[in-house]
């Protein structure tokens, strides 16, 4: 039996979460360092997965298969294609930066220490109040383990279990470790965090329950939960689904993934969750967990239900366009920095979903690159925004002004993160957004034209945000604001370097992703549209 590298890549952070939670309550610093070392070890394993993966080889590689619940045909089956490898690498890369950025986010505040010693009124406590630092970092590692395993799972039931299980640690991270920068009372802030966490959980649970019905229906029809077995049976013609059955099963899967993604009109949980969570947890939500939804659209919706995917494409393209324009418009009008980034992410997820369902190789390659590049650019912008908010104690844009004069490095990194968000040429998101638009134009030119308005609006909300916070007269409240410290620079500098590197040299990613995209295009029996300009005209123009 081959070495279980995929299992180990998920098992290390899972074991690290247990060990971190077991660290004695008074050893908070030791818990932090343990979590960081575990995340770095996981990054090393993810690098090993990328090195061992052969882009020109079999579709699913490093496979593992073991019987799990034999009576129901459930197996522990793992395997990765190029898209899974790219997203595993993204997840493993971001977690160390999330841990470093949140180094002090779970430290007990002076007021909480006073209350716990009997010197003040009791506060609403999270289930992990007895050792909050250990709990915070353990939950992050547990989310990492589940997300990585979901990118590896090729058994539909196993994927469903992971898809739902990751909601529990995320619920506690949002509700139990919320942002300390708020304008109301402690009780009001706790209520807002609780509301955001419950809304996040309910939305995703409803989507998961609908998906569960579809998973059961798929088993009844196919007699198996194995993605590879079902896909092979469908390709060979030995498994046929009635049109109505396939469409209903597709809708059950897609609904759950659209909630997770999130796609309009199922998006409303995201601004609340990102606004009330700490900045590192907000990055975990939108840059890591939400990618499971768009990844699953490629792996499960298109591969298992190709005809239904084509049937639903026009409606999904419309919903994606609404997400692009609606998210960008609401971002323009935001007064809260973190909610602005949340609505910008809704717009970006619209681009990703549009690229997936454009049914072109450029669109799907661009969508996959967009998942990676959006994760890096959003992490850079949101984490720097978190450093800014921590210094001022406010999320409101109006409370800032002239920051670039007192903290030029912070302002500069904030600007680069913002420019990446608007897909400036030379930065990584430009490549992916360009490919998505090219792929969409090839098959749906009107949709491509409408989607470009999202680019214009992105420039507006990004530059207005920078202008109002970083330029102009220095406000008295920010006059003594310190610049980025060494730990914060260690978080931000590699992310900016990656944005620059992948902006001018995306080839390492495209080489891994493109073969998987060709397989997906084959699944849905689609080819790229022929050029509308005759070849002889092109030669004449030369």
Coordinates of C-alpha atoms in Angstrom, one line a residue:
X1 CA 0.0 0.0 0.0
X2 CA 1.3 3.4 -0.9
X3 CA 2.2 6.0 1.8
X4 CA -1.0 7.7 2.9
X5 CA 0.2 11.3 2.2
X6 CA -3.2 12.7 1.8
X7 CA -4.4 11.3 5.1
X8 CA -1.3 12.6 6.8
X9 CA -1.8 16.1 5.4
X10 CA -5.2 16.3 7.2
X11 CA -4.3 14.2 10.2
X12 CA -1.4 16.5 11.3
X13 CA -3.6 19.6 11.9
X14 CA -6.3 17.4 13.5
X15 CA -3.8 15.9 15.9
X16 CA -2.3 19.4 16.4
X17 CA -5.7 20.7 17.4
X18 CA -6.1 18.1 20.1
X19 CA -2.7 18.7 21.4
X20 CA -3.1 22.5 21.4
X21 CA -6.4 22.2 23.3
X22 CA -4.7 20.0 25.9
X23 CA -2.0 22.6 26.7
X24 CA -2.4 23.8 30.3
X25 CA -4.4 27.0 30.7
X26 CA -1.5 29.0 31.9
X27 CA 0.7 28.0 29.0
X28 CA -0.9 30.3 26.4
X29 CA 2.4 31.1 24.6
X30 CA 3.3 27.4 24.3
X31 CA -0.2 26.7 22.8
X32 CA 0.4 29.5 20.2
X33 CA 3.8 28.1 19.2
X34 CA 2.6 24.6 19.0
X35 CA -0.3 25.6 16.7
X36 CA 2.1 27.6 14.5
X37 CA 4.6 24.7 14.2
X38 CA 1.8 22.3 13.4
X39 CA 0.6 24.6 10.6
X40 CA 4.1 24.8 9.2
X41 CA 4.4 21.0 9.2
X42 CA 1.1 20.9 7.4
X43 CA 2.4 23.3 4.8
X44 CA 5.4 21.1 4.3
X45 CA 3.1 18.1 3.7
X46 CA 1.0 20.1 1.3
X47 CA 4.2 21.0 -0.6
X48 CA 5.0 17.3 -0.7
X49 CA 1.6 16.6 -2.3
X50 CA 2.2 19.3 -4.9
X51 CA 5.7 17.9 -5.7
X52 CA 4.4 14.3 -6.0
X53 CA 1.4 15.3 -8.2
X54 CA 2.0 14.8 -11.9
X55 CA 0.0 17.2 -14.0
X56 CA 0.1 14.9 -17.0
X57 CA -0.8 11.7 -15.1
X58 CA -4.0 10.2 -13.9
X59 CA -6.9 12.4 -13.1
X60 CA -6.9 11.5 -9.4
X61 CA -3.6 10.8 -7.8
X62 CA -2.2 9.7 -4.4
X63 CA -5.4 7.8 -4.0
X64 CA -6.4 5.9 -0.9
X65 CA -9.4 3.7 -0.5
X66 CA -10.6 1.8 2.6
X67 CA -13.9 0.3 3.7
X68 CA -15.7 2.5 6.3
X69 CA -19.4 1.8 6.6
X70 CA -19.6 -1.4 4.5
X71 CA -23.4 -1.9 5.0
X72 CA -24.1 1.4 3.2
X73 CA -21.3 1.3 0.7
X74 CA -19.5 4.2 2.3
X75 CA -15.7 4.2 1.8
X76 CA -12.9 6.3 3.0
X77 CA -11.7 7.4 -0.5
X78 CA -9.2 10.1 -1.2
X79 CA -7.6 11.5 -4.3
X80 CA -6.5 14.8 -5.7
X81 CA -6.6 16.4 -9.1
X82 CA -4.9 19.7 -10.0
X83 CA -7.7 21.8 -8.7
X84 CA -7.6 20.0 -5.3
X85 CA -3.8 20.3 -5.1
X86 CA -4.0 24.1 -5.7
X87 CA -6.6 24.6 -3.0
X88 CA -4.8 22.4 -0.5
X89 CA -1.7 24.5 -1.1
X90 CA -3.7 27.7 -0.6
X91 CA -5.2 26.4 2.7
X92 CA -1.9 25.2 4.1
X93 CA -0.2 28.4 3.1
X94 CA -2.8 30.8 4.7
X95 CA -3.2 29.0 8.1
X96 CA 0.3 30.0 9.5
X97 CA -0.4 33.6 8.5
X98 CA -3.9 33.4 10.1
X99 CA -2.3 32.1 13.3
X100 CA 0.4 34.8 13.4
X101 CA -2.1 37.5 12.7
X102 CA -4.4 36.3 15.5
X103 CA -1.5 35.8 17.9
X104 CA -3.2 38.0 20.6
X105 CA -6.8 37.8 19.5
X106 CA -7.7 35.2 22.1
X107 CA -5.7 36.7 25.0
X108 CA -7.8 37.5 28.0
X109 CA -8.6 41.2 28.2
X110 CA -8.1 43.0 31.5
X111 CA -11.8 43.4 31.9
X112 CA -12.4 39.6 31.4
X113 CA -9.6 38.8 33.9
X114 CA -11.3 41.2 36.4
X115 CA -14.6 39.5 36.0
X116 CA -13.3 36.0 36.2
X117 CA -11.6 36.9 39.5
X118 CA -14.8 38.2 41.0
X119 CA -14.2 41.9 40.5
X120 CA -17.0 42.6 38.1
X121 CA -20.2 41.3 36.6
X122 CA -20.3 38.0 34.7
X123 CA -20.0 38.1 30.9
X124 CA -21.4 35.9 28.3
X125 CA -18.8 33.2 27.8
X126 CA -17.9 31.0 24.9
X127 CA -17.9 27.2 25.5
X128 CA -14.1 27.5 25.6
X129 CA -13.8 30.3 28.2
X130 CA -11.8 28.0 30.5
X131 CA -8.8 28.2 28.1
X132 CA -9.7 30.6 25.3
X133 CA -6.2 30.9 23.7
X134 CA -5.8 27.1 23.4
X135 CA -9.4 26.8 22.1
X136 CA -9.0 29.5 19.5
X137 CA -5.9 28.0 17.9
X138 CA -7.2 24.4 18.2
X139 CA -10.4 25.4 16.4
X140 CA -8.4 27.0 13.6
X141 CA -6.3 23.8 13.1
X142 CA -9.5 21.7 13.2
X143 CA -11.0 23.7 10.4
X144 CA -7.8 23.4 8.4
X145 CA -7.9 19.6 8.8
X146 CA -11.6 19.4 7.6
X147 CA -11.1 21.7 4.7
X148 CA -8.0 19.9 3.4
X149 CA -9.8 16.5 3.7
X150 CA -12.8 17.9 1.9
X151 CA -10.5 18.8 -1.0
X152 CA -9.2 15.2 -1.0
X153 CA -12.5 13.3 -0.6
X154 CA -13.7 11.3 -3.5
X155 CA -16.5 9.6 -1.6
X156 CA -19.7 11.7 -1.7
X157 CA -20.8 10.7 1.8
X158 CA -17.4 11.4 3.3
X159 CA -17.4 14.8 1.6
X160 CA -20.8 15.5 3.0
X161 CA -19.7 14.7 6.6
X162 CA -16.7 17.1 6.3
X163 CA -18.8 19.7 4.5
X164 CA -21.2 19.9 7.6
X165 CA -18.7 19.1 10.4
X166 CA -16.5 22.2 9.6
X167 CA -19.5 24.4 10.5
X168 CA -19.1 23.6 14.3
X169 CA -15.6 25.0 14.9
X170 CA -16.4 27.9 12.6
X171 CA -19.5 28.6 14.7
X172 CA -17.5 28.8 17.9
X173 CA -14.8 30.9 16.2
X174 CA -17.3 33.5 15.1
X175 CA -19.5 33.5 18.2
X176 CA -16.9 32.9 20.9
X177 CA -14.0 34.9 19.7
X178 CA -15.5 38.0 18.1
X179 CA -14.0 41.3 17.1
X180 CA -13.3 43.5 20.1
X181 CA -13.6 46.7 18.0
X182 CA -17.3 47.7 18.5
X183 CA -19.2 50.8 19.2
X184 CA -21.8 49.5 21.6
X185 CA -21.8 47.9 25.0
X186 CA -20.2 44.5 25.8
X187 CA -23.7 43.0 25.9
X188 CA -24.7 44.4 22.5
X189 CA -21.4 43.2 21.0
X190 CA -22.0 39.7 22.4
X191 CA -25.5 39.7 21.0
X192 CA -24.3 40.7 17.5
X193 CA -21.6 38.0 17.5
X194 CA -24.2 35.4 18.6
X195 CA -26.6 36.5 15.9
X196 CA -23.8 36.3 13.2
X197 CA -22.7 32.9 14.4
X198 CA -26.3 31.5 14.5
X199 CA -27.1 33.0 11.1
X200 CA -23.9 31.4 9.6
X201 CA -24.8 28.0 11.1
X202 CA -28.5 28.0 10.2
X203 CA -27.9 29.1 6.6
X204 CA -25.3 26.4 6.0
X205 CA -27.2 23.7 7.9
X206 CA -30.3 24.3 5.8
X207 CA -28.1 24.0 2.7
X208 CA -26.5 20.8 4.1
X209 CA -29.9 19.2 4.9
X210 CA -31.0 19.7 1.3
X211 CA -27.7 18.3 0.1
X212 CA -28.2 15.3 2.4
X213 CA -31.5 14.5 0.7
X214 CA -29.7 14.7 -2.7
X215 CA -26.8 12.5 -1.5
X216 CA -29.3 9.8 -0.4
X217 CA -31.1 10.2 -3.7
X218 CA -27.8 9.8 -5.6
X219 CA -27.1 6.5 -3.7
X220 CA -30.6 5.2 -4.5
X221 CA -30.0 5.9 -8.2
X222 CA -26.3 5.0 -8.5
X223 CA -26.0 2.4 -5.8
X224 CA -22.6 3.9 -4.7
X225 CA -21.1 6.9 -3.0
X226 CA -17.9 6.7 -4.9
X227 CA -17.3 9.7 -7.2
X228 CA -15.0 7.9 -9.5
X229 CA -17.3 4.8 -9.8
X230 CA -20.4 7.0 -10.5
X231 CA -18.5 9.2 -13.0
X232 CA -17.1 6.2 -14.9
X233 CA -20.6 4.5 -15.0
X234 CA -22.1 7.7 -16.4
X235 CA -19.4 8.1 -19.0
X236 CA -19.7 4.5 -20.1
X237 CA -23.5 4.7 -20.3
X238 CA -24.1 1.9 -17.8
X239 CA -25.7 4.5 -15.4
X240 CA -28.5 6.6 -16.8
X241 CA -30.6 9.1 -14.9
X242 CA -34.0 10.4 -15.9
X243 CA -33.8 14.1 -16.8
X244 CA -36.0 15.2 -13.9
X245 CA -34.1 13.1 -11.4
X246 CA -30.7 14.4 -12.5
X247 CA -32.0 18.0 -12.3
X248 CA -33.4 17.6 -8.8
X249 CA -30.2 16.0 -7.6
X250 CA -28.1 18.7 -9.2
X251 CA -30.3 21.4 -7.5
X252 CA -29.9 19.7 -4.1
X253 CA -26.1 19.7 -4.4
X254 CA -25.8 23.2 -6.0
X255 CA -28.0 24.8 -3.4
X256 CA -25.7 23.8 -0.6
X257 CA -22.6 24.9 -2.5
X258 CA -24.2 28.2 -3.4
X259 CA -24.9 28.9 0.3
X260 CA -21.3 28.1 1.2
X261 CA -19.8 30.0 -1.8
X262 CA -21.9 32.4 -1.2
X263 CA -24.0 33.3 -4.2
X264 CA -26.8 35.9 -4.3
X265 CA -29.5 35.6 -2.8
X266 CA -28.0 33.1 -0.3
X267 CA -25.2 35.4 0.7
X268 CA -26.6 37.4 3.6
X269 CA -24.8 35.5 6.3
X270 CA -21.3 36.5 5.1
X271 CA -21.2 40.2 5.9
X272 CA -22.5 39.5 9.4
X273 CA -20.0 36.7 10.0
X274 CA -17.0 38.6 8.6
X275 CA -18.0 41.8 10.4
X276 CA -18.3 40.2 13.8
X277 CA -15.4 37.7 13.6
X278 CA -11.8 38.7 14.2
X279 CA -9.9 39.6 11.0
X280 CA -8.0 36.3 10.9
X281 CA -11.2 34.3 11.3
X282 CA -12.8 36.5 8.6
X283 CA -9.9 35.4 6.3
X284 CA -10.5 31.8 7.4
X285 CA -14.2 32.2 6.3
X286 CA -13.8 33.8 2.9
X287 CA -10.4 32.7 1.8
X288 CA -10.5 29.1 3.0
X289 CA -13.9 27.7 4.0
X290 CA -16.0 29.4 1.3
X291 CA -13.7 27.9 -1.4
X292 CA -15.1 24.5 -0.5
X293 CA -18.4 25.6 -2.1
X294 CA -16.9 26.7 -5.5
X295 CA -14.5 23.7 -5.5
X296 CA -17.5 21.3 -5.0
X297 CA -19.3 22.9 -8.0
X298 CA -16.5 21.8 -10.2
X299 CA -15.9 18.4 -8.6
X300 CA -19.4 17.2 -7.9
X301 CA -22.0 19.3 -9.8
X302 CA -20.3 19.2 -13.2
X303 CA -18.9 15.7 -12.9
X304 CA -22.0 13.9 -11.6
X305 CA -24.7 15.9 -13.3
X306 CA -23.3 17.2 -16.6
X307 CA -26.6 17.5 -18.5
X308 CA -28.3 19.2 -15.5
X309 CA -25.3 21.6 -15.2
X310 CA -25.8 22.7 -18.8
X311 CA -29.5 23.0 -18.3
X312 CA -29.0 25.3 -15.2
X313 CA -26.2 27.3 -16.7
X314 CA -28.2 30.3 -18.0
X315 CA -29.9 30.9 -14.6
X316 CA -26.6 30.5 -12.7
X317 CA -24.9 33.0 -15.0
X318 CA -27.6 35.5 -14.2
X319 CA -27.3 34.9 -10.4
X320 CA -23.5 35.2 -10.7
X321 CA -23.9 38.6 -12.6
X322 CA -26.2 39.8 -9.9
X323 CA -23.7 38.8 -7.2
X324 CA -20.9 40.7 -9.1
X325 CA -22.8 43.9 -9.5
X326 CA -24.8 43.8 -6.3
X327 CA -21.9 42.9 -4.1
X328 CA -19.7 45.7 -5.6
X329 CA -22.5 48.3 -5.3
X330 CA -23.0 47.5 -1.6
X331 CA -19.3 47.6 -1.0
X332 CA -19.2 51.1 -2.4
X333 CA -21.8 52.2 0.2
X334 CA -20.3 50.6 3.2
X335 CA -19.1 52.6 6.3
X336 CA -17.6 49.5 8.0
X337 CA -14.2 48.4 6.7
X338 CA -14.7 44.7 7.3
X339 CA -18.2 44.6 5.8
X340 CA -16.8 46.4 2.7
X341 CA -14.4 43.5 2.2
X342 CA -17.2 41.0 2.8
X343 CA -19.4 42.5 0.0
X344 CA -16.3 42.8 -2.2
X345 CA -15.9 39.0 -1.7
X346 CA -19.5 38.4 -2.7
X347 CA -18.7 40.2 -6.0
X348 CA -15.5 38.1 -6.5
X349 CA -17.3 34.9 -5.9
X350 CA -19.7 35.9 -8.6
X351 CA -16.8 36.0 -11.0
X352 CA -15.6 32.6 -9.8
X353 CA -19.1 31.0 -10.3
X354 CA -19.5 32.7 -13.7
X355 CA -16.2 31.3 -14.8
X356 CA -17.1 27.8 -13.7
X357 CA -20.4 27.8 -15.6
X358 CA -19.2 29.6 -18.7
X359 CA -18.2 26.1 -19.7
X360 CA -15.0 27.1 -21.4
X361 CA -11.5 26.1 -20.6
X362 CA -10.4 29.7 -20.0
X363 CA -13.3 30.4 -17.8
X364 CA -12.8 27.3 -15.6
X365 CA -9.0 27.8 -15.4
X366 CA -9.6 31.4 -14.5
X367 CA -12.1 30.4 -11.9
X368 CA -9.7 28.0 -10.2
X369 CA -6.9 30.6 -10.3
X370 CA -9.4 33.1 -8.9
X371 CA -10.0 30.9 -5.9
X372 CA -6.3 30.9 -5.1
X373 CA -5.6 34.5 -6.0
X374 CA -8.7 35.8 -4.2
X375 CA -7.6 33.9 -1.1
X376 CA -4.2 35.5 -1.1
X377 CA -5.4 39.1 -1.9
X378 CA -8.3 39.0 0.6
X379 CA -5.9 37.7 3.2
X380 CA -3.5 40.5 2.6
X381 CA -6.2 43.2 2.6
X382 CA -8.2 41.9 5.5
X383 CA -5.3 41.1 7.8
X384 CA -3.8 44.6 7.3
X385 CA -7.3 46.0 7.9
X386 CA -7.3 44.0 11.1
X387 CA -4.0 45.5 12.2
X388 CA -5.4 48.9 11.5
X389 CA -8.7 48.3 13.4
X390 CA -6.8 46.9 16.4
X391 CA -4.8 50.1 16.7
X392 CA -7.7 52.4 16.5
X393 CA -10.4 50.2 18.1
X394 CA -13.0 51.0 15.4
X395 CA -14.2 49.4 12.2
X396 CA -15.8 52.6 10.9
X397 CA -14.1 54.2 7.9
X398 CA -15.0 57.7 9.1
X399 CA -12.9 57.3 12.2
X400 CA -9.7 57.3 10.1
X401 CA -7.8 59.8 8.1
X402 CA -4.2 60.6 7.3
X403 CA -2.9 57.2 8.4
X404 CA -0.2 57.1 5.6
X405 CA 1.6 60.0 7.3
X406 CA 2.0 58.3 10.6
X407 CA 2.2 54.6 9.5
X408 CA 3.5 54.6 5.9
X409 CA 4.3 50.9 5.8
X410 CA 0.8 49.9 7.0
X411 CA -0.7 52.3 4.5
X412 CA 1.5 50.9 1.7
X413 CA 0.6 47.3 2.3
X414 CA -3.1 48.3 2.6
X415 CA -2.9 49.9 -0.8
X416 CA -1.3 46.9 -2.4
X417 CA -3.9 44.6 -0.9
X418 CA -6.6 47.0 -2.2
X419 CA -5.1 47.2 -5.7
X420 CA -5.0 43.4 -5.8
X421 CA -8.7 43.3 -4.9
X422 CA -9.5 45.5 -7.9
X423 CA -7.3 43.2 -10.1
X424 CA -4.6 45.7 -11.1
X425 CA -2.5 44.4 -14.0
X426 CA 0.8 43.0 -12.6
X427 CA -0.9 41.5 -9.5
X428 CA -2.2 37.9 -9.3
X429 CA -6.0 38.5 -9.4
X430 CA -5.7 40.3 -12.8
X431 CA -4.7 37.0 -14.5
X432 CA -7.6 35.1 -13.1
X433 CA -10.2 37.8 -13.7
X434 CA -9.0 38.3 -17.2
X435 CA -9.3 34.6 -18.0
X436 CA -12.8 34.4 -16.5
X437 CA -13.9 37.4 -18.7
X438 CA -12.3 35.9 -21.8
X439 CA -13.9 32.6 -21.2
X440 CA -17.3 34.2 -20.6
X441 CA -17.1 36.5 -23.6
X442 CA -16.4 33.4 -25.8
X443 CA -19.8 31.9 -25.0
X444 CA -21.9 34.6 -23.3
X445 CA -20.7 38.0 -24.6
X446 CA -23.6 40.0 -23.0
X447 CA -22.8 38.5 -19.6
X448 CA -19.1 39.3 -20.2
X449 CA -20.0 43.0 -20.8
X450 CA -22.2 43.3 -17.8
X451 CA -19.5 41.6 -15.6
X452 CA -17.0 44.3 -16.5
X453 CA -19.0 46.8 -14.5
X454 CA -17.8 44.9 -11.4
X455 CA -14.3 45.9 -12.3
X456 CA -15.2 49.6 -12.5
X457 CA -17.0 49.4 -9.2
X458 CA -14.1 47.6 -7.6
X459 CA -11.8 50.4 -8.5
X460 CA -14.3 52.8 -6.9
X461 CA -14.8 51.1 -3.6
X462 CA -11.1 50.3 -3.2
X463 CA -9.8 53.7 -4.0
X464 CA -12.4 55.5 -2.0
X465 CA -11.6 53.3 1.0
X466 CA -7.9 54.1 0.7
X467 CA -8.6 57.8 0.3
X468 CA -10.9 58.1 3.3
X469 CA -8.7 56.1 5.7
X470 CA -5.1 56.8 4.6
X471 CA -5.0 60.3 3.0
X472 CA -6.0 63.8 4.1
X473 CA -5.4 65.5 7.4
X474 CA -4.2 63.3 10.3
X475 CA -7.1 62.7 12.7
X476 CA -6.2 63.2 16.3
X477 CA -7.1 59.6 17.3
X478 CA -4.6 58.2 14.8
X479 CA -1.8 60.6 15.4
X480 CA 0.1 58.2 17.7
X481 CA -0.7 55.1 15.7
X482 CA 2.4 52.8 15.4
X483 CA 3.5 51.3 12.1
X484 CA 3.5 47.6 11.4
X485 CA 5.6 45.5 13.8
X486 CA 7.9 42.6 12.9
X487 CA 5.3 39.9 13.5
X488 CA 2.8 41.8 11.3
X489 CA 5.4 42.3 8.5
X490 CA 6.1 38.6 8.6
X491 CA 2.4 38.0 7.9
X492 CA 2.0 40.6 5.2
X493 CA 5.3 40.6 3.2
X494 CA 5.0 37.0 1.9
X495 CA 1.4 37.5 0.8
X496 CA 2.4 40.6 -1.2
X497 CA 5.4 38.8 -2.7
X498 CA 3.0 36.0 -3.8
X499 CA 0.6 38.5 -5.4
X500 CA 3.5 40.0 -7.4
X501 CA 5.0 36.6 -8.3
X502 CA 1.8 35.0 -9.5
X503 CA 0.8 38.3 -11.2
X504 CA 3.8 38.1 -13.6
X505 CA 4.4 34.3 -13.6
X506 CA 1.2 32.2 -13.1
X507 CA 2.6 29.2 -15.0
X508 CA 3.2 27.0 -12.0
X509 CA -0.5 27.2 -11.1
X510 CA -1.8 26.9 -14.7
X511 CA 0.3 23.8 -15.4
X512 CA -1.3 22.0 -12.4
X513 CA -4.8 23.3 -13.0
X514 CA -5.3 23.0 -16.8
X515 CA -5.3 19.2 -17.1
X516 CA -8.1 19.0 -14.4
X517 CA -10.0 21.6 -16.3
X518 CA -9.8 19.6 -19.5
X519 CA -11.2 16.6 -17.7
X520 CA -14.1 18.7 -16.4
X521 CA -14.8 20.0 -19.8
X522 CA -14.9 16.4 -21.1
X523 CA -17.3 15.5 -18.3
X524 CA -19.9 18.1 -19.5
X525 CA -19.2 17.3 -23.2
X526 CA -18.2 20.8 -24.0
X527 CA -15.6 22.3 -26.2
X528 CA -14.4 25.9 -26.4
X529 CA -16.3 27.9 -29.0
X530 CA -14.6 28.4 -32.3
X531 CA -13.2 31.8 -33.0
X532 CA -15.7 34.1 -34.7
X533 CA -12.9 35.6 -36.9
X534 CA -11.9 33.3 -39.8
X535 CA -8.3 32.1 -39.8
X536 CA -7.6 33.6 -43.2
X537 CA -8.6 37.0 -41.9
X538 CA -6.2 36.6 -38.9
X539 CA -3.4 35.7 -41.3
X540 CA -4.2 38.7 -43.5
X541 CA -4.1 41.0 -40.5
X542 CA -0.6 39.8 -39.8

